[in-house]
Coordinates of C-alpha atoms in Angstrom, one line a residue:
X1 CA 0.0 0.0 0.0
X2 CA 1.7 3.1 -0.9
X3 CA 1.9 6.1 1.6
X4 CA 0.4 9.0 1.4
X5 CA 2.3 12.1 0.3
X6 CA 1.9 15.5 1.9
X7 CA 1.8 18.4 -0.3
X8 CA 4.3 20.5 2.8
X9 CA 6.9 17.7 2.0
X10 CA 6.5 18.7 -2.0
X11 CA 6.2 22.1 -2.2
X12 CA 7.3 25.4 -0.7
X13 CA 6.5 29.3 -1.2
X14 CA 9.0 31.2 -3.6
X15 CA 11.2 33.7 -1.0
X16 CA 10.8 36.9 -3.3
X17 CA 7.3 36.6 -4.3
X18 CA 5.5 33.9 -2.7
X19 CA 4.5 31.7 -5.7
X20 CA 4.1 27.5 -4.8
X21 CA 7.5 26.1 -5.9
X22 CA 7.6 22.3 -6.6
X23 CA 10.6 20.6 -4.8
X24 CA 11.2 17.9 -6.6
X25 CA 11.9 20.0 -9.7
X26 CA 14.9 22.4 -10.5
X27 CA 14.6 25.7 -9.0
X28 CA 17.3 28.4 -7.5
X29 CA 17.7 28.3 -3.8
X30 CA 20.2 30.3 -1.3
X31 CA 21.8 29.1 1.6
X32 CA 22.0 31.7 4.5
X33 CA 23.3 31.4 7.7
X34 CA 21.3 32.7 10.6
X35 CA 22.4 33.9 14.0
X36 CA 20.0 31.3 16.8
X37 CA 22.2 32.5 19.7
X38 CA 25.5 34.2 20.4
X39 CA 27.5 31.0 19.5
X40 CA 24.8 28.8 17.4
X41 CA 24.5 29.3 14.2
X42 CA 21.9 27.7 11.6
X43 CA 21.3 27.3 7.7
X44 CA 18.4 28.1 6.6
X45 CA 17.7 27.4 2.2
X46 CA 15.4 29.7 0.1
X47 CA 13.4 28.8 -2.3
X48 CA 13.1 30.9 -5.7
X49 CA 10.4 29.9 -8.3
X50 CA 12.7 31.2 -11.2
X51 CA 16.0 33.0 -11.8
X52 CA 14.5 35.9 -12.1
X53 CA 13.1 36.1 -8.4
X54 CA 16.0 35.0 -7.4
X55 CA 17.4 38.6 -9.0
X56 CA 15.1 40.2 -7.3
X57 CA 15.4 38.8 -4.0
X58 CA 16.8 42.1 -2.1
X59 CA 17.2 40.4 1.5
X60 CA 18.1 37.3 3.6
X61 CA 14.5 36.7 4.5
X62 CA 11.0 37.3 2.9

């Protein structure tokens, strides 16, 4: 019986402009690294639905 899939695990929101971007296809992301404490560190990967969001991205979050 196969499992059921869950659209969260499949898709994600474009950074710049919020557009549904399919995971399992080829899209841009960015990896930025984000302060969580003083000495912690985490790496946090955007999501772009097309080069050209990606160009207009202006900032390390949405």
């Amino acid at each position: 019986m196969p499992s059921p899939t869950r659209s969260d695990d499949e898709f994600t929101s474009c950074a710049n402009c919020g557009k549904l971007v399919n995971l399992s296809e080829y899209h841009p992301t960015v990896v930025v690294r984000h302060s969580v404490t003083a000495n912690q560190t985490e790496n946090v990967t955007l999501h772009f639905c097309s080069e050209d969001c990606l160009d207009e991205w202006t900032g390390p979050f949405p």
